GROMACS .gro file of C-alpha atoms in nm:
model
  288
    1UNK     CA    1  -1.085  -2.943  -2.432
    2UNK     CA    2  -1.482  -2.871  -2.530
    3UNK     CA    3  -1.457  -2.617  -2.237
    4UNK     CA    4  -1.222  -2.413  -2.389
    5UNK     CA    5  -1.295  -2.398  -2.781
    6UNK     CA    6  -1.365  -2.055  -2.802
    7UNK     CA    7  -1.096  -1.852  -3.032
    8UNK     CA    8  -0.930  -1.691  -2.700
    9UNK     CA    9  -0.905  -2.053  -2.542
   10UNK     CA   10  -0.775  -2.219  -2.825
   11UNK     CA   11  -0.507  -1.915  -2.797
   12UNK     CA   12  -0.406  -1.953  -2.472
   13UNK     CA   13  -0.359  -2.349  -2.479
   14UNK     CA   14  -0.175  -2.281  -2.799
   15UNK     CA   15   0.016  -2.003  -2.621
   16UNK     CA   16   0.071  -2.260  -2.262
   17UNK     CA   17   0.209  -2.525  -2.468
   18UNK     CA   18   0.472  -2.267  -2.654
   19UNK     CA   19   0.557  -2.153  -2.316
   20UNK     CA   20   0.593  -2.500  -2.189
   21UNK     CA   21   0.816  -2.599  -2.461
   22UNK     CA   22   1.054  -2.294  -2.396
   23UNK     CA   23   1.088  -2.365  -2.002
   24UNK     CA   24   1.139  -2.747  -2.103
   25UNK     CA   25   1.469  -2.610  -2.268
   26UNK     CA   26   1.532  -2.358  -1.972
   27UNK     CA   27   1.590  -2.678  -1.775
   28UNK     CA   28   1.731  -2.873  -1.937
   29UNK     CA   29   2.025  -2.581  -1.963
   30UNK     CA   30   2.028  -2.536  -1.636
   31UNK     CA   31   2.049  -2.865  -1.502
   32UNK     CA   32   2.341  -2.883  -1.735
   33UNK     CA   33   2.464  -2.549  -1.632
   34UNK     CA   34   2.479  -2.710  -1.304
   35UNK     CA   35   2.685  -2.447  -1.020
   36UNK     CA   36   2.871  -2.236  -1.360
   37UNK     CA   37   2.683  -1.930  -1.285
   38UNK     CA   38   2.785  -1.798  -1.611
   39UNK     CA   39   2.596  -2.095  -1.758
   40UNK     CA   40   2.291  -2.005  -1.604
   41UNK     CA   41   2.347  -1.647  -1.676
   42UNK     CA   42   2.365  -1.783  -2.065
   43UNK     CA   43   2.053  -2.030  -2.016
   44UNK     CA   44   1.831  -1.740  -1.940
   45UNK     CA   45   1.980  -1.525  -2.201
   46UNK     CA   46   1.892  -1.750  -2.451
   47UNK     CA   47   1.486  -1.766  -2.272
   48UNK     CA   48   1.420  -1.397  -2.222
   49UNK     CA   49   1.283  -1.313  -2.587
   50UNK     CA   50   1.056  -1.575  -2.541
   51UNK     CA   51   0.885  -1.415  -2.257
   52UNK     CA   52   0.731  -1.213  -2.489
   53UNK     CA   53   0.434  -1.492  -2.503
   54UNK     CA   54   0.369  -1.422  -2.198
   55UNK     CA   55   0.153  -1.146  -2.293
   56UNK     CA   56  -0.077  -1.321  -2.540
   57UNK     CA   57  -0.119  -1.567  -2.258
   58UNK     CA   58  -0.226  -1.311  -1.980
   59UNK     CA   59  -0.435  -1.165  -2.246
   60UNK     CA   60  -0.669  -1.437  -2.303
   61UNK     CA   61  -0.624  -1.573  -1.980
   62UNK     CA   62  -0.929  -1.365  -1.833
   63UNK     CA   63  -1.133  -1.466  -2.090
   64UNK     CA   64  -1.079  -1.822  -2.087
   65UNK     CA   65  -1.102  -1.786  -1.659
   66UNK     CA   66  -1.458  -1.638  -1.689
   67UNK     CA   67  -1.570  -1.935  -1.913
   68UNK     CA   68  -1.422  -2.175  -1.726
   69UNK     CA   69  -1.659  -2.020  -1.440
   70UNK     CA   70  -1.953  -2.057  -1.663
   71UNK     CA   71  -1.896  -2.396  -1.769
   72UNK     CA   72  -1.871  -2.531  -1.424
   73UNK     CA   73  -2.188  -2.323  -1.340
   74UNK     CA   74  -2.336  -2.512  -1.664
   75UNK     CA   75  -2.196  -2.859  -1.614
   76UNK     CA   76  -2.143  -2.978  -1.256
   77UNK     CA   77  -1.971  -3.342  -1.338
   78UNK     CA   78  -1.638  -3.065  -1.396
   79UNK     CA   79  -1.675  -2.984  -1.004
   80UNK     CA   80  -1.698  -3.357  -0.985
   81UNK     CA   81  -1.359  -3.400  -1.227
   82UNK     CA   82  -1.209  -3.133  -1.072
   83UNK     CA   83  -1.236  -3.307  -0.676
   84UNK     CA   84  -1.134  -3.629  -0.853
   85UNK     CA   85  -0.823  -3.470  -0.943
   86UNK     CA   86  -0.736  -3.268  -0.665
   87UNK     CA   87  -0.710  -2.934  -0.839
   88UNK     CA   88  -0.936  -2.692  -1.036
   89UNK     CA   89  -0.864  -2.560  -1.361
   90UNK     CA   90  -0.836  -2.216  -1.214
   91UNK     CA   91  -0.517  -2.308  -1.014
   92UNK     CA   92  -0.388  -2.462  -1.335
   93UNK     CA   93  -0.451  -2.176  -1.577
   94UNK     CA   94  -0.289  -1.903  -1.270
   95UNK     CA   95   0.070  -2.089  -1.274
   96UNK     CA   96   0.234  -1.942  -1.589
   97UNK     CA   97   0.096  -1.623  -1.455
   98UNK     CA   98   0.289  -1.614  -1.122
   99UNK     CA   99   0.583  -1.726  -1.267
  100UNK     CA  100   0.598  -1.437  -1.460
  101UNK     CA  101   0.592  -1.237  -1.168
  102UNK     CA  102   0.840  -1.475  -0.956
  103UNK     CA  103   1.157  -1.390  -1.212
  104UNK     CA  104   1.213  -1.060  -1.074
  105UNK     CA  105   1.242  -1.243  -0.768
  106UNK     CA  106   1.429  -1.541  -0.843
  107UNK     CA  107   1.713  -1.264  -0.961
  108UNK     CA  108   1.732  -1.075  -0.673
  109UNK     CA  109   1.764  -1.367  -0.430
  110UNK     CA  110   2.009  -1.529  -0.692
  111UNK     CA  111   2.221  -1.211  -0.684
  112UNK     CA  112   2.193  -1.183  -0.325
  113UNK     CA  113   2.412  -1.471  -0.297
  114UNK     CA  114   2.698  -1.364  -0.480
  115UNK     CA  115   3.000  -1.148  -0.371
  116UNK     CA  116   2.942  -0.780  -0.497
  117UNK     CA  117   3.245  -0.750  -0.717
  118UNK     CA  118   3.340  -1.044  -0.985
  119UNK     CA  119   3.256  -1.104  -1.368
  120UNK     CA  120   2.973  -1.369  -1.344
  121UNK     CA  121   2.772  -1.110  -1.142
  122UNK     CA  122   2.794  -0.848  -1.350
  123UNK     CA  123   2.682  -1.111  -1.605
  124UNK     CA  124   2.425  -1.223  -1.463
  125UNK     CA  125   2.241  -0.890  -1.363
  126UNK     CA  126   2.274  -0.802  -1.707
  127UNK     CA  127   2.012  -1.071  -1.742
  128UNK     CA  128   1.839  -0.962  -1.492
  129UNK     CA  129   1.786  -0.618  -1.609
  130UNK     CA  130   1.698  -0.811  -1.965
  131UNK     CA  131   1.412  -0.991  -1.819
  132UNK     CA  132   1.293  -0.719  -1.610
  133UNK     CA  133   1.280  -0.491  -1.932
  134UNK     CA  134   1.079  -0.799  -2.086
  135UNK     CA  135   0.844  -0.818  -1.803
  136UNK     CA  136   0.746  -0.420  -1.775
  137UNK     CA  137   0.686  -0.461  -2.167
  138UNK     CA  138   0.468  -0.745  -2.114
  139UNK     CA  139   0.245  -0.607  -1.823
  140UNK     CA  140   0.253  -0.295  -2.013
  141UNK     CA  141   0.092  -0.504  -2.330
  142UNK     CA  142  -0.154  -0.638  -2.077
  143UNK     CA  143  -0.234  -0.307  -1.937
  144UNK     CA  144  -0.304  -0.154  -2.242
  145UNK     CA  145  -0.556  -0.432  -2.394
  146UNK     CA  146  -0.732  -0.399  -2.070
  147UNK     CA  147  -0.766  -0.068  -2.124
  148UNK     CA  148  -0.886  -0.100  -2.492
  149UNK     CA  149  -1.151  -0.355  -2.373
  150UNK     CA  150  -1.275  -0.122  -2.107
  151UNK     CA  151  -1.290   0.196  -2.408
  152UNK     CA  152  -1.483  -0.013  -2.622
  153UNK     CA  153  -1.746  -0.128  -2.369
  154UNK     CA  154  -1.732   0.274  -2.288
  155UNK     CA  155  -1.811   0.328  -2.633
  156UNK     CA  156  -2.097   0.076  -2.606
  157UNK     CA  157  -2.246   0.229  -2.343
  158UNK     CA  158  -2.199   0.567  -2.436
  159UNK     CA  159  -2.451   0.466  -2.758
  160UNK     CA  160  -2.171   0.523  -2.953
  161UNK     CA  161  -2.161   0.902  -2.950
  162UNK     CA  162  -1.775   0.964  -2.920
  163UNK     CA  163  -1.610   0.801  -3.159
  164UNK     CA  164  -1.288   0.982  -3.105
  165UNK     CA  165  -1.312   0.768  -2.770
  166UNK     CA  166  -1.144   0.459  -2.954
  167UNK     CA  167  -0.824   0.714  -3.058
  168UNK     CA  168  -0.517   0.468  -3.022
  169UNK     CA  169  -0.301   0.760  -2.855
  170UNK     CA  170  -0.581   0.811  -2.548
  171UNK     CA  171  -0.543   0.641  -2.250
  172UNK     CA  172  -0.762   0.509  -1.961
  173UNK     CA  173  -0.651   0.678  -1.645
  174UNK     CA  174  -0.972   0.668  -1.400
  175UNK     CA  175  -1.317   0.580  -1.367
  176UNK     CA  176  -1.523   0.614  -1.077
  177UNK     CA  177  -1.973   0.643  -1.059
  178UNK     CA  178  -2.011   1.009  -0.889
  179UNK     CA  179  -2.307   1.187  -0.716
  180UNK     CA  180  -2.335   1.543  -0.859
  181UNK     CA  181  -2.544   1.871  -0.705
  182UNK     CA  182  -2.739   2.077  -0.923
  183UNK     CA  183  -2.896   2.275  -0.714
  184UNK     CA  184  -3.216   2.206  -0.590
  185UNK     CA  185  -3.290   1.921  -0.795
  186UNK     CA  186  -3.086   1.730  -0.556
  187UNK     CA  187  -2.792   1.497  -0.636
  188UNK     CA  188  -2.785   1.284  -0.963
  189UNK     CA  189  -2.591   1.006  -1.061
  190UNK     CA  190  -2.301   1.025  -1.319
  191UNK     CA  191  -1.992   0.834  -1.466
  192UNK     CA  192  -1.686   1.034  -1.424
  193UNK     CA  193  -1.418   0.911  -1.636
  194UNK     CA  194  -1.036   1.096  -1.643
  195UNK     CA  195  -0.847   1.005  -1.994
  196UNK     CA  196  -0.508   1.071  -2.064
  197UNK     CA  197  -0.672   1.458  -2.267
  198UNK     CA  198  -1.025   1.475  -2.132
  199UNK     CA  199  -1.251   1.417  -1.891
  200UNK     CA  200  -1.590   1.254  -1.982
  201UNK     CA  201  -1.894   1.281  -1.747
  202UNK     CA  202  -2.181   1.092  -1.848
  203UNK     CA  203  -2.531   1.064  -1.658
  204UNK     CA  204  -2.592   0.709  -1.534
  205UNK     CA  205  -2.967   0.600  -1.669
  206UNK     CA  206  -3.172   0.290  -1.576
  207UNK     CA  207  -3.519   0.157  -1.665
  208UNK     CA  208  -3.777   0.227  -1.493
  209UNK     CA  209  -3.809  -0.090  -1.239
  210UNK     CA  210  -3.432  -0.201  -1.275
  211UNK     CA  211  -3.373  -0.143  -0.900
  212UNK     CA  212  -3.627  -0.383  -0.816
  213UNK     CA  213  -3.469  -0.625  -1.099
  214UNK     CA  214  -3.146  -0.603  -0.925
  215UNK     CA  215  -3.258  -0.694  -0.611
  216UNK     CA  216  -3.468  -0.971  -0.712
  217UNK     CA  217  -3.191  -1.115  -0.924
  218UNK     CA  218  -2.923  -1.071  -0.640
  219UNK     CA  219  -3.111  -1.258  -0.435
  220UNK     CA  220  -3.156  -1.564  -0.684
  221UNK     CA  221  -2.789  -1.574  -0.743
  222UNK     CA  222  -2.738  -1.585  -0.393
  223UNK     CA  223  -2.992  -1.895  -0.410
  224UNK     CA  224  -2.758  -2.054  -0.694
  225UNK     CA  225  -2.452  -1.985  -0.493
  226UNK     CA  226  -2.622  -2.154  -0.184
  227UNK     CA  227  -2.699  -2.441  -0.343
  228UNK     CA  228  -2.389  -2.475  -0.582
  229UNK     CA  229  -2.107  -2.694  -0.509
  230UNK     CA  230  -1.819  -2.514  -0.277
  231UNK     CA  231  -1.602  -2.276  -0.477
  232UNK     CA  232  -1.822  -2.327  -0.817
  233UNK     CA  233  -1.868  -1.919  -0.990
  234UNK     CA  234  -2.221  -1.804  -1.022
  235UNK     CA  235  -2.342  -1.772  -1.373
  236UNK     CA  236  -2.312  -1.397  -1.482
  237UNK     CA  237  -2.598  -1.217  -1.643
  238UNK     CA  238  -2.649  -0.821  -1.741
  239UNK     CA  239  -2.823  -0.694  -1.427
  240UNK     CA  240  -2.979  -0.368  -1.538
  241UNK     CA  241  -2.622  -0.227  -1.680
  242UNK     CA  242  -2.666   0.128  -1.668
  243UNK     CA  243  -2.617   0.342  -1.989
  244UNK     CA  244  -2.463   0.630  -2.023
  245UNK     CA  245  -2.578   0.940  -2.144
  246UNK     CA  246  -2.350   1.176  -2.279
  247UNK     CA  247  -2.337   1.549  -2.103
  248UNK     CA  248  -1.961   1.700  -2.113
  249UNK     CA  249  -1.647   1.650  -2.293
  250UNK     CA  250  -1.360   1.840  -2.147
  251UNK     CA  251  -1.050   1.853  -2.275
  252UNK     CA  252  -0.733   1.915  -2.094
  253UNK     CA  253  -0.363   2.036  -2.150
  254UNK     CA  254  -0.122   1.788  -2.190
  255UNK     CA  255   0.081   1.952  -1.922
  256UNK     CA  256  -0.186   1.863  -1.674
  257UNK     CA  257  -0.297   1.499  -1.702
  258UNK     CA  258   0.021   1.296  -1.588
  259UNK     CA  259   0.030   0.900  -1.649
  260UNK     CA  260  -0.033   0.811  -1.313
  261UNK     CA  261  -0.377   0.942  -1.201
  262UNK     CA  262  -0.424   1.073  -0.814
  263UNK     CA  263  -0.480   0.870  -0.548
  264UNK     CA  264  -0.848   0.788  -0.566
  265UNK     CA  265  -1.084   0.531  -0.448
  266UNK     CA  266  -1.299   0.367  -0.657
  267UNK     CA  267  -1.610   0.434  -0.447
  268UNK     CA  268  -1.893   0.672  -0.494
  269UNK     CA  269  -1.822   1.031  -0.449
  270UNK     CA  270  -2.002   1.329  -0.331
  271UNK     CA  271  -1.878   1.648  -0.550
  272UNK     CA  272  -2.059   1.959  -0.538
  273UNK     CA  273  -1.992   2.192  -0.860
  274UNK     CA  274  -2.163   2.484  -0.732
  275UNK     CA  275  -1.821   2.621  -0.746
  276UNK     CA  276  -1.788   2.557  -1.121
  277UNK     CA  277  -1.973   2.846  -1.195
  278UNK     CA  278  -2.326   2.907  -1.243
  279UNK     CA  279  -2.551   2.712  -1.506
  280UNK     CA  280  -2.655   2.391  -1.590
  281UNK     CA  281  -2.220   2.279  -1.419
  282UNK     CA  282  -2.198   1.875  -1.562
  283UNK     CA  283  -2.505   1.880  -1.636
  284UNK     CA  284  -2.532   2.131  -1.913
  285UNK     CA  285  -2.489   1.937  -2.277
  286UNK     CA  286  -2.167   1.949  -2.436
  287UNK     CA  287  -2.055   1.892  -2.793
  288UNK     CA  288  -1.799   1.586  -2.796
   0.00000   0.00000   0.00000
């Protein structure tokens, strides 16, 4: 479809129809398989390596979601097709992501059903451990290209000035926009960002005006969205992104940055470093 020609679209339509293909065959074997539990147990051995494409498909399928978005803001007759049809694309697009997340589920009610001792169980929740394995890898896969997106627009922002940023061994762990004190200049913005060996702080800078700018242009979306067909995605624009300034690098132990981060909310936070010693604190410059 024109809609989705971009490279990620073509992708993920090339991706849905591989995927479509492979559960055509999963039924097929099934409905053969019929009550032989050992059949089905088979059937889904014979799918599981396949669910690899399941990543490639969640990968793009963000991308392809957003434009989707934008072409309906863009070209209102695919509202129009959409109610014609009874569904939007966005419901289409979703389904081969849920499913992925309904086999864990399928197995478990599947094995709930069968006596606890016996050969085709102990078959069948070897597939089930198979296809669980798959799935971590996959959401893993997604994880981490969401991750590398969100590094390279970090890089962007940060003008460029930490390369070492992009390293394919660091991690993103946390990222939250933090109010710092330094003394009696009063509280400044910054972007506090925890990595799998350092933590970055960054001062948040906007043009002068771009407060104004983001109010006026909120309230024009808002217009759009008012006058927009029901459910139909506002068209996305910059919106005064702050940049980033570079002030601090630290880097930290291995021993004490663990893969999952603490429990933190993702709102603005109110830290005071007069603690951290005296000095400029976060705010004193840094070499990277």
């Amino acid at each position: 479809h024109p809609l989705l020609d971009s490279s990620s679209g073509e992708e993920l339509l090339t991706t849905a129809g591989a995927l479509r293909g492979v559960h055509q065959e999963l039924l097929q074997r099934l409905e053969s398989a019929g009550a032989d539990v050992r059949a089905v147990t088979l059937a889904f051995n014979l799918m599981t390596p396949f669910l690899r494409m399941y990543s490639t498909y969640c990968g793009s399928y963000g991308r392809v979601l957003r434009r989707v978005a934008e072409a309906r803001h863009e070209a209102p007759a695919l509202g129009a097709l959409e109610g014609s049809c009874g569904e939007r694309i966005d419901s289409l697009l979703i389904r081969p992501v849920q499913r992925l997340c309904k086999y864990p589920l399928f197995f478990k009610e599947l094995l709930g059903g069968l006596p606890e001792e016996g050969g085709a169980r102990a078959e069948l929740e070897m597939a089930a451990e198979a296809v669980r394995r798959v799935n971590e890898e996959v959401n893993a896969k997604i994880k981490g290209a969401e991750e590398g997106a969100r590094l390279m627009a970090l890089h962007q922002e940060l003008g460029g000035r930490l390369p070492s940023l992009l390293a394919p061994t660091r991690t993103l762990l946390f990222e939250a926009s933090v109010r710092l004190s330094e003394g009696r200049t009063g509280r400044r913005h910054y972007r506090l960002v925890l990595l799998s060996d350092a933590v970055i702080v960054a001062r948040e800078s906007r043009p002068r005006g771009s407060q104004a700018i983001r109010r006026a242009l909120t309230r024009a979306r808002r217009r759009d969205r008012e006058a927009e067909a029901p459910g139909a995605a506002p068209k996305q624009g910059d919106g005064g992104m702050p940049r980033l300034k570079l002030k601090a690098v630290l880097p930290l132990p291995r021993t004490v940055v663990k893969r999952k981060p603490p429990r933190l909310t993702r709102r603005k936070l109110s830290v005071g470093v007069a603690a951290a010693g005296t000095g400029g604190g976060a705010g004193a410059d840094a070499g990277a």
